[in-house]
PDB file of N, CA and C in Angstrom:
ATOM      1  N   MET A   1     -16.892 -19.316  42.997  1.00  0.00           N
ATOM      2  CA  MET A   1     -16.381 -20.252  42.045  1.00  0.00           C
ATOM      3  C   MET A   1     -15.559 -21.297  42.802  1.00  0.00           C
ATOM      4  N   ASN A   2     -15.697 -22.503  42.347  1.00  0.00           N
ATOM      5  CA  ASN A   2     -15.015 -23.619  42.977  1.00  0.00           C
ATOM      6  C   ASN A   2     -13.613 -23.703  42.383  1.00  0.00           C
ATOM      7  N   PRO A   3     -12.583 -23.749  43.243  1.00  0.00           N
ATOM      8  CA  PRO A   3     -11.222 -23.829  42.734  1.00  0.00           C
ATOM      9  C   PRO A   3     -10.974 -25.050  41.843  1.00  0.00           C
ATOM     10  N   ARG A   4     -11.753 -26.078  42.000  1.00  0.00           N
ATOM     11  CA  ARG A   4     -11.591 -27.249  41.168  1.00  0.00           C
ATOM     12  C   ARG A   4     -12.013 -26.976  39.711  1.00  0.00           C
ATOM     13  N   ASP A   5     -12.915 -26.028  39.529  1.00  0.00           N
ATOM     14  CA  ASP A   5     -13.405 -25.686  38.186  1.00  0.00           C
ATOM     15  C   ASP A   5     -12.433 -24.769  37.429  1.00  0.00           C
ATOM     16  N   LEU A   6     -11.456 -24.227  38.138  1.00  0.00           N
ATOM     17  CA  LEU A   6     -10.545 -23.261  37.544  1.00  0.00           C
ATOM     18  C   LEU A   6      -9.805 -23.796  36.316  1.00  0.00           C
ATOM     19  N   PRO A   7      -9.221 -25.002  36.299  1.00  0.00           N
ATOM     20  CA  PRO A   7      -8.546 -25.497  35.099  1.00  0.00           C
ATOM     21  C   PRO A   7      -9.494 -25.609  33.895  1.00  0.00           C
ATOM     22  N   GLU A   8     -10.731 -25.995  34.146  1.00  0.00           N
ATOM     23  CA  GLU A   8     -11.691 -26.104  33.052  1.00  0.00           C
ATOM     24  C   GLU A   8     -12.058 -24.730  32.496  1.00  0.00           C
ATOM     25  N   VAL A   9     -12.227 -23.753  33.372  1.00  0.00           N
ATOM     26  CA  VAL A   9     -12.558 -22.392  32.948  1.00  0.00           C
ATOM     27  C   VAL A   9     -11.400 -21.804  32.143  1.00  0.00           C
ATOM     28  N   VAL A  10     -10.156 -22.028  32.620  1.00  0.00           N
ATOM     29  CA  VAL A  10      -8.977 -21.521  31.905  1.00  0.00           C
ATOM     30  C   VAL A  10      -8.883 -22.186  30.537  1.00  0.00           C
ATOM     31  N   ALA A  11      -9.140 -23.465  30.463  1.00  0.00           N
ATOM     32  CA  ALA A  11      -9.090 -24.184  29.187  1.00  0.00           C
ATOM     33  C   ALA A  11     -10.135 -23.611  28.221  1.00  0.00           C
ATOM     34  N   GLU A  12     -11.341 -23.337  28.716  1.00  0.00           N
ATOM     35  CA  GLU A  12     -12.390 -22.758  27.880  1.00  0.00           C
ATOM     36  C   GLU A  12     -11.989 -21.362  27.398  1.00  0.00           C
ATOM     37  N   LEU A  13     -11.378 -20.575  28.272  1.00  0.00           N
ATOM     38  CA  LEU A  13     -10.920 -19.239  27.889  1.00  0.00           C
ATOM     39  C   LEU A  13      -9.831 -19.312  26.822  1.00  0.00           C
ATOM     40  N   ILE A  14      -8.921 -20.271  26.946  1.00  0.00           N
ATOM     41  CA  ILE A  14      -7.855 -20.443  25.957  1.00  0.00           C
ATOM     42  C   ILE A  14      -8.454 -20.833  24.608  1.00  0.00           C
ATOM     43  N   ILE A  15      -9.412 -21.760  24.634  1.00  0.00           N
ATOM     44  CA  ILE A  15     -10.077 -22.166  23.388  1.00  0.00           C
ATOM     45  C   ILE A  15     -10.783 -20.961  22.757  1.00  0.00           C
ATOM     46  N   GLU A  16     -11.505 -20.194  23.562  1.00  0.00           N
ATOM     47  CA  GLU A  16     -12.204 -19.005  23.079  1.00  0.00           C
ATOM     48  C   GLU A  16     -11.224 -17.997  22.482  1.00  0.00           C
ATOM     49  N   MET A  17     -10.069 -17.820  23.170  1.00  0.00           N
ATOM     50  CA  MET A  17      -9.055 -16.883  22.691  1.00  0.00           C
ATOM     51  C   MET A  17      -8.519 -17.316  21.324  1.00  0.00           C
ATOM     52  N   HIS A  18      -8.286 -18.625  21.127  1.00  0.00           N
ATOM     53  CA  HIS A  18      -7.810 -19.137  19.845  1.00  0.00           C
ATOM     54  C   HIS A  18      -8.867 -18.932  18.750  1.00  0.00           C
ATOM     55  N   GLU A  19     -10.134 -19.130  19.097  1.00  0.00           N
ATOM     56  CA  GLU A  19     -11.208 -18.914  18.116  1.00  0.00           C
ATOM     57  C   GLU A  19     -11.278 -17.439  17.706  1.00  0.00           C
ATOM     58  N   VAL A  20     -11.135 -16.552  18.682  1.00  0.00           N
ATOM     59  CA  VAL A  20     -11.166 -15.113  18.388  1.00  0.00           C
ATOM     60  C   VAL A  20      -9.970 -14.741  17.516  1.00  0.00           C
ATOM     61  N   ARG A  21      -8.810 -15.258  17.823  1.00  0.00           N
ATOM     62  CA  ARG A  21      -7.618 -14.974  17.005  1.00  0.00           C
ATOM     63  C   ARG A  21      -7.805 -15.474  15.570  1.00  0.00           C
ATOM     64  N   SER A  22      -8.375 -16.665  15.436  1.00  0.00           N
ATOM     65  CA  SER A  22      -8.616 -17.226  14.111  1.00  0.00           C
ATOM     66  C   SER A  22      -9.598 -16.348  13.331  1.00  0.00           C
ATOM     67  N   GLU A  23     -10.665 -15.921  13.978  1.00  0.00           N
ATOM     68  CA  GLU A  23     -11.630 -15.038  13.322  1.00  0.00           C
ATOM     69  C   GLU A  23     -10.979 -13.709  12.942  1.00  0.00           C
ATOM     70  N   LEU A  24     -10.123 -13.202  13.823  1.00  0.00           N
ATOM     71  CA  LEU A  24      -9.425 -11.946  13.550  1.00  0.00           C
ATOM     72  C   LEU A  24      -8.511 -12.096  12.335  1.00  0.00           C
ATOM     73  N   ARG A  25      -7.794 -13.223  12.228  1.00  0.00           N
ATOM     74  CA  ARG A  25      -6.955 -13.478  11.054  1.00  0.00           C
ATOM     75  C   ARG A  25      -7.789 -13.514   9.782  1.00  0.00           C
ATOM     76  N   ASP A  26      -8.951 -14.191   9.854  1.00  0.00           N
ATOM     77  CA  ASP A  26      -9.842 -14.261   8.691  1.00  0.00           C
ATOM     78  C   ASP A  26     -10.329 -12.870   8.284  1.00  0.00           C
ATOM     79  N   ILE A  27     -10.683 -12.066   9.267  1.00  0.00           N
ATOM     80  CA  ILE A  27     -11.151 -10.702   8.981  1.00  0.00           C
ATOM     81  C   ILE A  27     -10.032  -9.880   8.345  1.00  0.00           C
ATOM     82  N   ARG A  28      -8.829 -10.011   8.890  1.00  0.00           N
ATOM     83  CA  ARG A  28      -7.683  -9.278   8.319  1.00  0.00           C
ATOM     84  C   ARG A  28      -7.418  -9.712   6.875  1.00  0.00           C
ATOM     85  N   ALA A  29      -7.494 -11.007   6.623  1.00  0.00           N
ATOM     86  CA  ALA A  29      -7.273 -11.512   5.267  1.00  0.00           C
ATOM     87  C   ALA A  29      -8.360 -10.994   4.321  1.00  0.00           C
ATOM     88  N   GLU A  30      -9.588 -10.995   4.789  1.00  0.00           N
ATOM     89  CA  GLU A  30     -10.683 -10.485   3.968  1.00  0.00           C
ATOM     90  C   GLU A  30     -10.504  -8.995   3.685  1.00  0.00           C
ATOM     91  N   MET A  31     -10.083  -8.242   4.681  1.00  0.00           N
ATOM     92  CA  MET A  31      -9.836  -6.807   4.490  1.00  0.00           C
ATOM     93  C   MET A  31      -8.701  -6.575   3.507  1.00  0.00           C
ATOM     94  N   ALA A  32      -7.657  -7.387   3.595  1.00  0.00           N
ATOM     95  CA  ALA A  32      -6.548  -7.252   2.645  1.00  0.00           C
ATOM     96  C   ALA A  32      -7.039  -7.526   1.222  1.00  0.00           C
ATOM     97  N   GLY A  33      -7.878  -8.523   1.053  1.00  0.00           N
ATOM     98  CA  GLY A  33      -8.457  -8.823  -0.259  1.00  0.00           C
ATOM     99  C   GLY A  33      -9.325  -7.672  -0.754  1.00  0.00           C
ATOM    100  N   LEU A  34     -10.118  -7.092   0.152  1.00  0.00           N
ATOM    101  CA  LEU A  34     -10.958  -5.948  -0.229  1.00  0.00           C
ATOM    102  C   LEU A  34     -10.102  -4.746  -0.623  1.00  0.00           C
ATOM    103  N   ARG A  35      -9.024  -4.530   0.112  1.00  0.00           N
ATOM    104  CA  ARG A  35      -8.118  -3.420  -0.238  1.00  0.00           C
ATOM    105  C   ARG A  35      -7.538  -3.624  -1.639  1.00  0.00           C
ATOM    106  N   GLU A  36      -7.123  -4.852  -1.923  1.00  0.00           N
ATOM    107  CA  GLU A  36      -6.553  -5.146  -3.238  1.00  0.00           C
ATOM    108  C   GLU A  36      -7.601  -4.959  -4.332  1.00  0.00           C
ATOM    109  N   ASP A  37      -8.822  -5.453  -4.068  1.00  0.00           N
ATOM    110  CA  ASP A  37      -9.910  -5.256  -5.036  1.00  0.00           C
ATOM    111  C   ASP A  37     -10.171  -3.764  -5.256  1.00  0.00           C
ATOM    112  N   MET A  38     -10.124  -3.008  -4.172  1.00  0.00           N
ATOM    113  CA  MET A  38     -10.358  -1.573  -4.256  1.00  0.00           C
ATOM    114  C   MET A  38      -9.260  -0.889  -5.073  1.00  0.00           C
ATOM    115  N   ARG A  39      -8.015  -1.277  -4.828  1.00  0.00           N
ATOM    116  CA  ARG A  39      -6.896  -0.715  -5.602  1.00  0.00           C
ATOM    117  C   ARG A  39      -7.061  -1.023  -7.092  1.00  0.00           C
ATOM    118  N   THR A  40      -7.440  -2.256  -7.385  1.00  0.00           N
ATOM    119  CA  THR A  40      -7.640  -2.661  -8.772  1.00  0.00           C
ATOM    120  C   THR A  40      -8.766  -1.851  -9.400  1.00  0.00           C
ATOM    121  N   GLU A  41      -9.863  -1.706  -8.663  1.00  0.00           N
ATOM    122  CA  GLU A  41     -11.017  -0.966  -9.180  1.00  0.00           C
ATOM    123  C   GLU A  41     -10.677   0.510  -9.382  1.00  0.00           C
ATOM    124  N   VAL A  42      -9.998   1.103  -8.414  1.00  0.00           N
ATOM    125  CA  VAL A  42      -9.609   2.509  -8.535  1.00  0.00           C
ATOM    126  C   VAL A  42      -8.630   2.685  -9.694  1.00  0.00           C
ATOM    127  N   GLY A  43      -7.703   1.756  -9.845  1.00  0.00           N
ATOM    128  CA  GLY A  43      -6.768   1.822 -10.973  1.00  0.00           C
ATOM    129  C   GLY A  43      -7.501   1.755 -12.303  1.00  0.00           C
ATOM    130  N   GLY A  44      -8.501   0.887 -12.375  1.00  0.00           N
ATOM    131  CA  GLY A  44      -9.301   0.782 -13.592  1.00  0.00           C
ATOM    132  C   GLY A  44     -10.084   2.057 -13.859  1.00  0.00           C
ATOM    133  N   LEU A  45     -10.635   2.636 -12.795  1.00  0.00           N
ATOM    134  CA  LEU A  45     -11.373   3.895 -12.950  1.00  0.00           C
ATOM    135  C   LEU A  45     -10.446   5.014 -13.417  1.00  0.00           C
ATOM    136  N   ARG A  46      -9.252   5.042 -12.853  1.00  0.00           N
ATOM    137  CA  ARG A  46      -8.291   6.062 -13.283  1.00  0.00           C
ATOM    138  C   ARG A  46      -7.966   5.920 -14.760  1.00  0.00           C
ATOM    139  N   GLU A  47      -7.752   4.693 -15.187  1.00  0.00           N
ATOM    140  CA  GLU A  47      -7.434   4.458 -16.600  1.00  0.00           C
ATOM    141  C   GLU A  47      -8.608   4.856 -17.486  1.00  0.00           C
ATOM    142  N   ASP A  48      -9.823   4.512 -17.049  1.00  0.00           N
ATOM    143  CA  ASP A  48     -11.011   4.905 -17.812  1.00  0.00           C
ATOM    144  C   ASP A  48     -11.121   6.422 -17.901  1.00  0.00           C
ATOM    145  N   MET A  49     -10.840   7.088 -16.794  1.00  0.00           N
ATOM    146  CA  MET A  49     -10.908   8.552 -16.785  1.00  0.00           C
ATOM    147  C   MET A  49      -9.852   9.148 -17.715  1.00  0.00           C
ATOM    148  N   ARG A  50      -8.649   8.578 -17.696  1.00  0.00           N
ATOM    149  CA  ARG A  50      -7.602   9.068 -18.599  1.00  0.00           C
ATOM    150  C   ARG A  50      -8.034   8.920 -20.054  1.00  0.00           C
ATOM    151  N   THR A  51      -8.629   7.780 -20.367  1.00  0.00           N
ATOM    152  CA  THR A  51      -9.109   7.535 -21.725  1.00  0.00           C
ATOM    153  C   THR A  51     -10.191   8.546 -22.099  1.00  0.00           C
ATOM    154  N   GLU A  52     -11.136   8.773 -21.179  1.00  0.00           N
ATOM    155  CA  GLU A  52     -12.215   9.731 -21.440  1.00  0.00           C
ATOM    156  C   GLU A  52     -11.672  11.137 -21.616  1.00  0.00           C
ATOM    157  N   VAL A  53     -10.756  11.541 -20.740  1.00  0.00           N
ATOM    158  CA  VAL A  53     -10.177  12.879 -20.838  1.00  0.00           C
ATOM    159  C   VAL A  53      -9.407  13.023 -22.142  1.00  0.00           C
ATOM    160  N   GLY A  54      -8.668  11.979 -22.527  1.00  0.00           N
ATOM    161  CA  GLY A  54      -7.951  12.013 -23.802  1.00  0.00           C
ATOM    162  C   GLY A  54      -8.913  12.185 -24.969  1.00  0.00           C
ATOM    163  N   GLY A  55     -10.026  11.458 -24.932  1.00  0.00           N
ATOM    164  CA  GLY A  55     -11.038  11.592 -25.981  1.00  0.00           C
ATOM    165  C   GLY A  55     -11.647  12.988 -26.008  1.00  0.00           C
ATOM    166  N   LEU A  56     -11.901  13.536 -24.820  1.00  0.00           N
ATOM    167  CA  LEU A  56     -12.445  14.897 -24.757  1.00  0.00           C
ATOM    168  C   LEU A  56     -11.448  15.909 -25.298  1.00  0.00           C
ATOM    169  N   ARG A  57     -10.186  15.716 -24.994  1.00  0.00           N
ATOM    170  CA  ARG A  57      -9.161  16.628 -25.512  1.00  0.00           C
ATOM    171  C   ARG A  57      -9.142  16.598 -27.038  1.00  0.00           C
ATOM    172  N   GLU A  58      -9.207  15.405 -27.603  1.00  0.00           N
ATOM    173  CA  GLU A  58      -9.228  15.286 -29.069  1.00  0.00           C
ATOM    174  C   GLU A  58     -10.470  15.962 -29.645  1.00  0.00           C
ATOM    175  N   ASP A  59     -11.606  15.756 -28.980  1.00  0.00           N
ATOM    176  CA  ASP A  59     -12.840  16.403 -29.448  1.00  0.00           C
ATOM    177  C   ASP A  59     -12.719  17.922 -29.375  1.00  0.00           C
ATOM    178  N   MET A  60     -12.133  18.418 -28.286  1.00  0.00           N
ATOM    179  CA  MET A  60     -11.980  19.866 -28.121  1.00  0.00           C
ATOM    180  C   MET A  60     -11.031  20.431 -29.182  1.00  0.00           C
ATOM    181  N   ARG A  61      -9.997  19.693 -29.520  1.00  0.00           N
ATOM    182  CA  ARG A  61      -9.069  20.147 -30.563  1.00  0.00           C
ATOM    183  C   ARG A  61      -9.753  20.179 -31.928  1.00  0.00           C
ATOM    184  N   ALA A  62     -10.690  19.264 -32.150  1.00  0.00           N
ATOM    185  CA  ALA A  62     -11.361  19.184 -33.440  1.00  0.00           C
ATOM    186  C   ALA A  62     -12.438  20.255 -33.602  1.00  0.00           C
ATOM    187  N   ILE A  63     -12.917  20.822 -32.515  1.00  0.00           N
ATOM    188  CA  ILE A  63     -14.014  21.797 -32.591  1.00  0.00           C
ATOM    189  C   ILE A  63     -13.656  23.000 -33.454  1.00  0.00           C
ATOM    190  N   PRO A  64     -12.509  23.655 -33.261  1.00  0.00           N
ATOM    191  CA  PRO A  64     -12.220  24.816 -34.120  1.00  0.00           C
ATOM    192  C   PRO A  64     -12.209  24.465 -35.603  1.00  0.00           C
ATOM    193  N   GLU A  65     -11.640  23.332 -35.944  1.00  0.00           N
ATOM    194  CA  GLU A  65     -11.602  22.918 -37.348  1.00  0.00           C
ATOM    195  C   GLU A  65     -13.015  22.681 -37.863  1.00  0.00           C
ATOM    196  N   GLN A  66     -13.827  21.999 -37.083  1.00  0.00           N
ATOM    197  CA  GLN A  66     -15.205  21.740 -37.483  1.00  0.00           C
ATOM    198  C   GLN A  66     -15.987  23.041 -37.591  1.00  0.00           C
ATOM    199  N   LEU A  67     -15.727  23.951 -36.676  1.00  0.00           N
ATOM    200  CA  LEU A  67     -16.394  25.248 -36.704  1.00  0.00           C
ATOM    201  C   LEU A  67     -16.008  26.014 -37.968  1.00  0.00           C
ATOM    202  N   GLY A  68     -14.724  25.995 -38.305  1.00  0.00           N
ATOM    203  CA  GLY A  68     -14.262  26.659 -39.520  1.00  0.00           C
ATOM    204  C   GLY A  68     -14.908  26.073 -40.759  1.00  0.00           C
ATOM    205  N   ILE A  69     -14.990  24.768 -40.810  1.00  0.00           N
ATOM    206  CA  ILE A  69     -15.623  24.098 -41.952  1.00  0.00           C
ATOM    207  C   ILE A  69     -17.093  24.492 -42.045  1.00  0.00           C
ATOM    208  N   SER A  70     -17.772  24.532 -40.913  1.00  0.00           N
ATOM    209  CA  SER A  70     -19.191  24.905 -40.908  1.00  0.00           C
ATOM    210  C   SER A  70     -19.388  26.339 -41.368  1.00  0.00           C
ATOM    211  N   VAL A  71     -18.521  27.245 -40.898  1.00  0.00           N
ATOM    212  CA  VAL A  71     -18.625  28.647 -41.301  1.00  0.00           C
ATOM    213  C   VAL A  71     -18.383  28.773 -42.800  1.00  0.00           C
ATOM    214  N   MET A  72     -17.380  28.087 -43.316  1.00  0.00           N
ATOM    215  CA  MET A  72     -17.089  28.162 -44.748  1.00  0.00           C
ATOM    216  C   MET A  72     -18.254  27.607 -45.566  1.00  0.00           C
ATOM    217  N   ARG A  73     -18.856  26.545 -45.119  1.00  0.00           N
ATOM    218  CA  ARG A  73     -20.013  25.989 -45.834  1.00  0.00           C
ATOM    219  C   ARG A  73     -21.169  26.985 -45.827  1.00  0.00           C
ATOM    220  N   ALA A  74     -21.368  27.635 -44.688  1.00  0.00           N
ATOM    221  CA  ALA A  74     -22.453  28.610 -44.592  1.00  0.00           C
ATOM    222  C   ALA A  74     -22.170  29.829 -45.467  1.00  0.00           C
ATOM    223  N   LEU A  75     -20.927  30.240 -45.563  1.00  0.00           N
ATOM    224  CA  LEU A  75     -20.568  31.428 -46.337  1.00  0.00           C
ATOM    225  C   LEU A  75     -20.373  31.143 -47.822  1.00  0.00           C
ATOM    226  N   GLU A  76     -20.259  29.897 -48.195  1.00  0.00           N
ATOM    227  CA  GLU A  76     -19.946  29.551 -49.580  1.00  0.00           C
ATOM    228  C   GLU A  76     -20.929  30.158 -50.591  1.00  0.00           C
ATOM    229  N   PRO A  77     -22.244  30.053 -50.381  1.00  0.00           N
ATOM    230  CA  PRO A  77     -23.157  30.666 -51.361  1.00  0.00           C
ATOM    231  C   PRO A  77     -22.963  32.183 -51.461  1.00  0.00           C
ATOM    232  N   PHE A  78     -22.785  32.833 -50.328  1.00  0.00           N
ATOM    233  CA  PHE A  78     -22.564  34.278 -50.328  1.00  0.00           C
ATOM    234  C   PHE A  78     -21.269  34.634 -51.059  1.00  0.00           C
ATOM    235  N   LEU A  79     -20.207  33.899 -50.762  1.00  0.00           N
ATOM    236  CA  LEU A  79     -18.925  34.180 -51.420  1.00  0.00           C
ATOM    237  C   LEU A  79     -19.007  33.929 -52.926  1.00  0.00           C
ATOM    238  N   ASN A  80     -19.730  32.895 -53.320  1.00  0.00           N
ATOM    239  CA  ASN A  80     -19.902  32.630 -54.753  1.00  0.00           C
ATOM    240  C   ASN A  80     -20.642  33.779 -55.438  1.00  0.00           C
ATOM    241  N   ARG A  81     -21.713  34.267 -54.809  1.00  0.00           N
ATOM    242  CA  ARG A  81     -22.438  35.409 -55.377  1.00  0.00           C
ATOM    243  C   ARG A  81     -21.546  36.637 -55.444  1.00  0.00           C
ATOM    244  N   LEU A  82     -20.748  36.839 -54.389  1.00  0.00           N
ATOM    245  CA  LEU A  82     -19.838  37.992 -54.356  1.00  0.00           C
ATOM    246  C   LEU A  82     -18.822  37.913 -55.493  1.00  0.00           C
ATOM    247  N   LEU A  83     -18.270  36.733 -55.723  1.00  0.00           N
ATOM    248  CA  LEU A  83     -17.312  36.557 -56.818  1.00  0.00           C
ATOM    249  C   LEU A  83     -17.982  36.738 -58.185  1.00  0.00           C
ATOM    250  N   GLU A  84     -19.202  36.259 -58.297  1.00  0.00           N
ATOM    251  CA  GLU A  84     -19.933  36.460 -59.554  1.00  0.00           C
ATOM    252  C   GLU A  84     -20.155  37.949 -59.808  1.00  0.00           C
ATOM    253  N   ARG A  85     -20.540  38.685 -58.782  1.00  0.00           N
ATOM    254  CA  ARG A  85     -20.730  40.134 -58.908  1.00  0.00           C
ATOM    255  C   ARG A  85     -19.423  40.815 -59.290  1.00  0.00           C
ATOM    256  N   ASP A  86     -18.338  40.360 -58.660  1.00  0.00           N
ATOM    257  CA  ASP A  86     -17.033  40.944 -58.984  1.00  0.00           C
ATOM    258  C   ASP A  86     -16.698  40.710 -60.450  1.00  0.00           C
ATOM    259  N   ASP A  87     -16.978  39.512 -60.950  1.00  0.00           N
ATOM    260  CA  ASP A  87     -16.737  39.212 -62.367  1.00  0.00           C
ATOM    261  C   ASP A  87     -17.612  40.093 -63.262  1.00  0.00           C
ATOM    262  N   GLN A  88     -18.848  40.289 -62.856  1.00  0.00           N
ATOM    263  CA  GLN A  88     -19.743  41.152 -63.639  1.00  0.00           C
ATOM    264  C   GLN A  88     -19.227  42.592 -63.666  1.00  0.00           C
ATOM    265  N   ILE A  89     -18.774  43.067 -62.496  1.00  0.00           N
ATOM    266  CA  ILE A  89     -18.248  44.436 -62.417  1.00  0.00           C
ATOM    267  C   ILE A  89     -17.024  44.572 -63.314  1.00  0.00           C
ATOM    268  N   LYS A  90     -16.133  43.603 -63.281  1.00  0.00           N
ATOM    269  CA  LYS A  90     -14.939  43.660 -64.141  1.00  0.00           C
ATOM    270  C   LYS A  90     -15.336  43.641 -65.612  1.00  0.00           C
ATOM    271  N   SER A  91     -16.339  42.846 -65.937  1.00  0.00           N
ATOM    272  CA  SER A  91     -16.803  42.786 -67.318  1.00  0.00           C
ATOM    273  C   SER A  91     -17.378  44.130 -67.747  1.00  0.00           C
ATOM    274  N   HIS A  92     -18.184  44.754 -66.885  1.00  0.00           N
ATOM    275  CA  HIS A  92     -18.751  46.070 -67.184  1.00  0.00           C
ATOM    276  C   HIS A  92     -17.662  47.128 -67.301  1.00  0.00           C
ATOM    277  N   GLU A  93     -16.647  47.040 -66.409  1.00  0.00           N
ATOM    278  CA  GLU A  93     -15.529  47.998 -66.486  1.00  0.00           C
ATOM    279  C   GLU A  93     -14.811  47.863 -67.821  1.00  0.00           C
ATOM    280  N   GLY A  94     -14.612  46.642 -68.272  1.00  0.00           N
ATOM    281  CA  GLY A  94     -13.958  46.402 -69.558  1.00  0.00           C
ATOM    282  C   GLY A  94     -14.770  46.987 -70.702  1.00  0.00           C
ATOM    283  N   ARG A  95     -16.091  46.806 -70.668  1.00  0.00           N
ATOM    284  CA  ARG A  95     -16.944  47.373 -71.710  1.00  0.00           C
ATOM    285  C   ARG A  95     -16.904  48.898 -71.697  1.00  0.00           C
ATOM    286  N   LEU A  96     -16.950  49.466 -70.467  1.00  0.00           N
ATOM    287  CA  LEU A  96     -16.892  50.927 -70.358  1.00  0.00           C
ATOM    288  C   LEU A  96     -15.586  51.470 -70.902  1.00  0.00           C
ATOM    289  N   ASN A  97     -14.492  50.792 -70.563  1.00  0.00           N
ATOM    290  CA  ASN A  97     -13.179  51.230 -71.083  1.00  0.00           C
ATOM    291  C   ASN A  97     -13.159  51.162 -72.605  1.00  0.00           C
ATOM    292  N   THR A  98     -13.762  50.136 -73.145  1.00  0.00           N
ATOM    293  CA  THR A  98     -13.816  50.008 -74.616  1.00  0.00           C
ATOM    294  C   THR A  98     -14.663  51.133 -75.222  1.00  0.00           C
ATOM    295  N   LEU A  99     -15.766  51.455 -74.562  1.00  0.00           N
ATOM    296  CA  LEU A  99     -16.620  52.527 -75.078  1.00  0.00           C
ATOM    297  C   LEU A  99     -15.985  53.897 -74.916  1.00  0.00           C
ATOM    298  N   GLU A 100     -15.282  54.084 -73.799  1.00  0.00           N
ATOM    299  CA  GLU A 100     -14.657  55.387 -73.566  1.00  0.00           C
ATOM    300  C   GLU A 100     -13.437  55.586 -74.423  1.00  0.00           C
ATOM    301  N   LYS A 101     -12.670  54.575 -74.679  1.00  0.00           N
ATOM    302  CA  LYS A 101     -11.443  54.666 -75.468  1.00  0.00           C
ATOM    303  C   LYS A 101     -11.505  53.658 -76.607  1.00  0.00           C
ATOM    304  N   PRO A 102     -12.218  53.989 -77.661  1.00  0.00           N
ATOM    305  CA  PRO A 102     -12.318  53.025 -78.765  1.00  0.00           C
ATOM    306  C   PRO A 102     -10.971  52.819 -79.443  1.00  0.00           C
ATOM    307  N   ALA A 103     -10.762  51.636 -79.909  1.00  0.00           N
ATOM    308  CA  ALA A 103      -9.496  51.340 -80.603  1.00  0.00           C
ATOM    309  C   ALA A 103      -9.563  51.960 -81.978  1.00  0.00           C
ATOM    310  N   VAL A 104      -8.478  52.589 -82.364  1.00  0.00           N
ATOM    311  CA  VAL A 104      -8.421  53.300 -83.638  1.00  0.00           C
ATOM    312  C   VAL A 104      -7.975  52.392 -84.749  1.00  0.00           C
TER     313      VAL A 104
END
């Protein structure tokens, strides 16, 4: 290398170093923006998950009540027949008592 070329080579290296630093700053800024976007997105996902879990909790709490209502609806015809039979039995018992112990 010619010693006369040394100032030009150093100047080119300095220019290159400034370009690399500028690119590095841009990359850092872009990464900071991506981190912020990621935080925002994760925060939104967390909120969505909280909402979903809250909805699931409400649904789970409602299941026993809904199950009870369904069971009662299914048993209603049977219970009605049972009550009708009970009324018939009481009516027959009353008639038997009247026949066994007539009023004087």
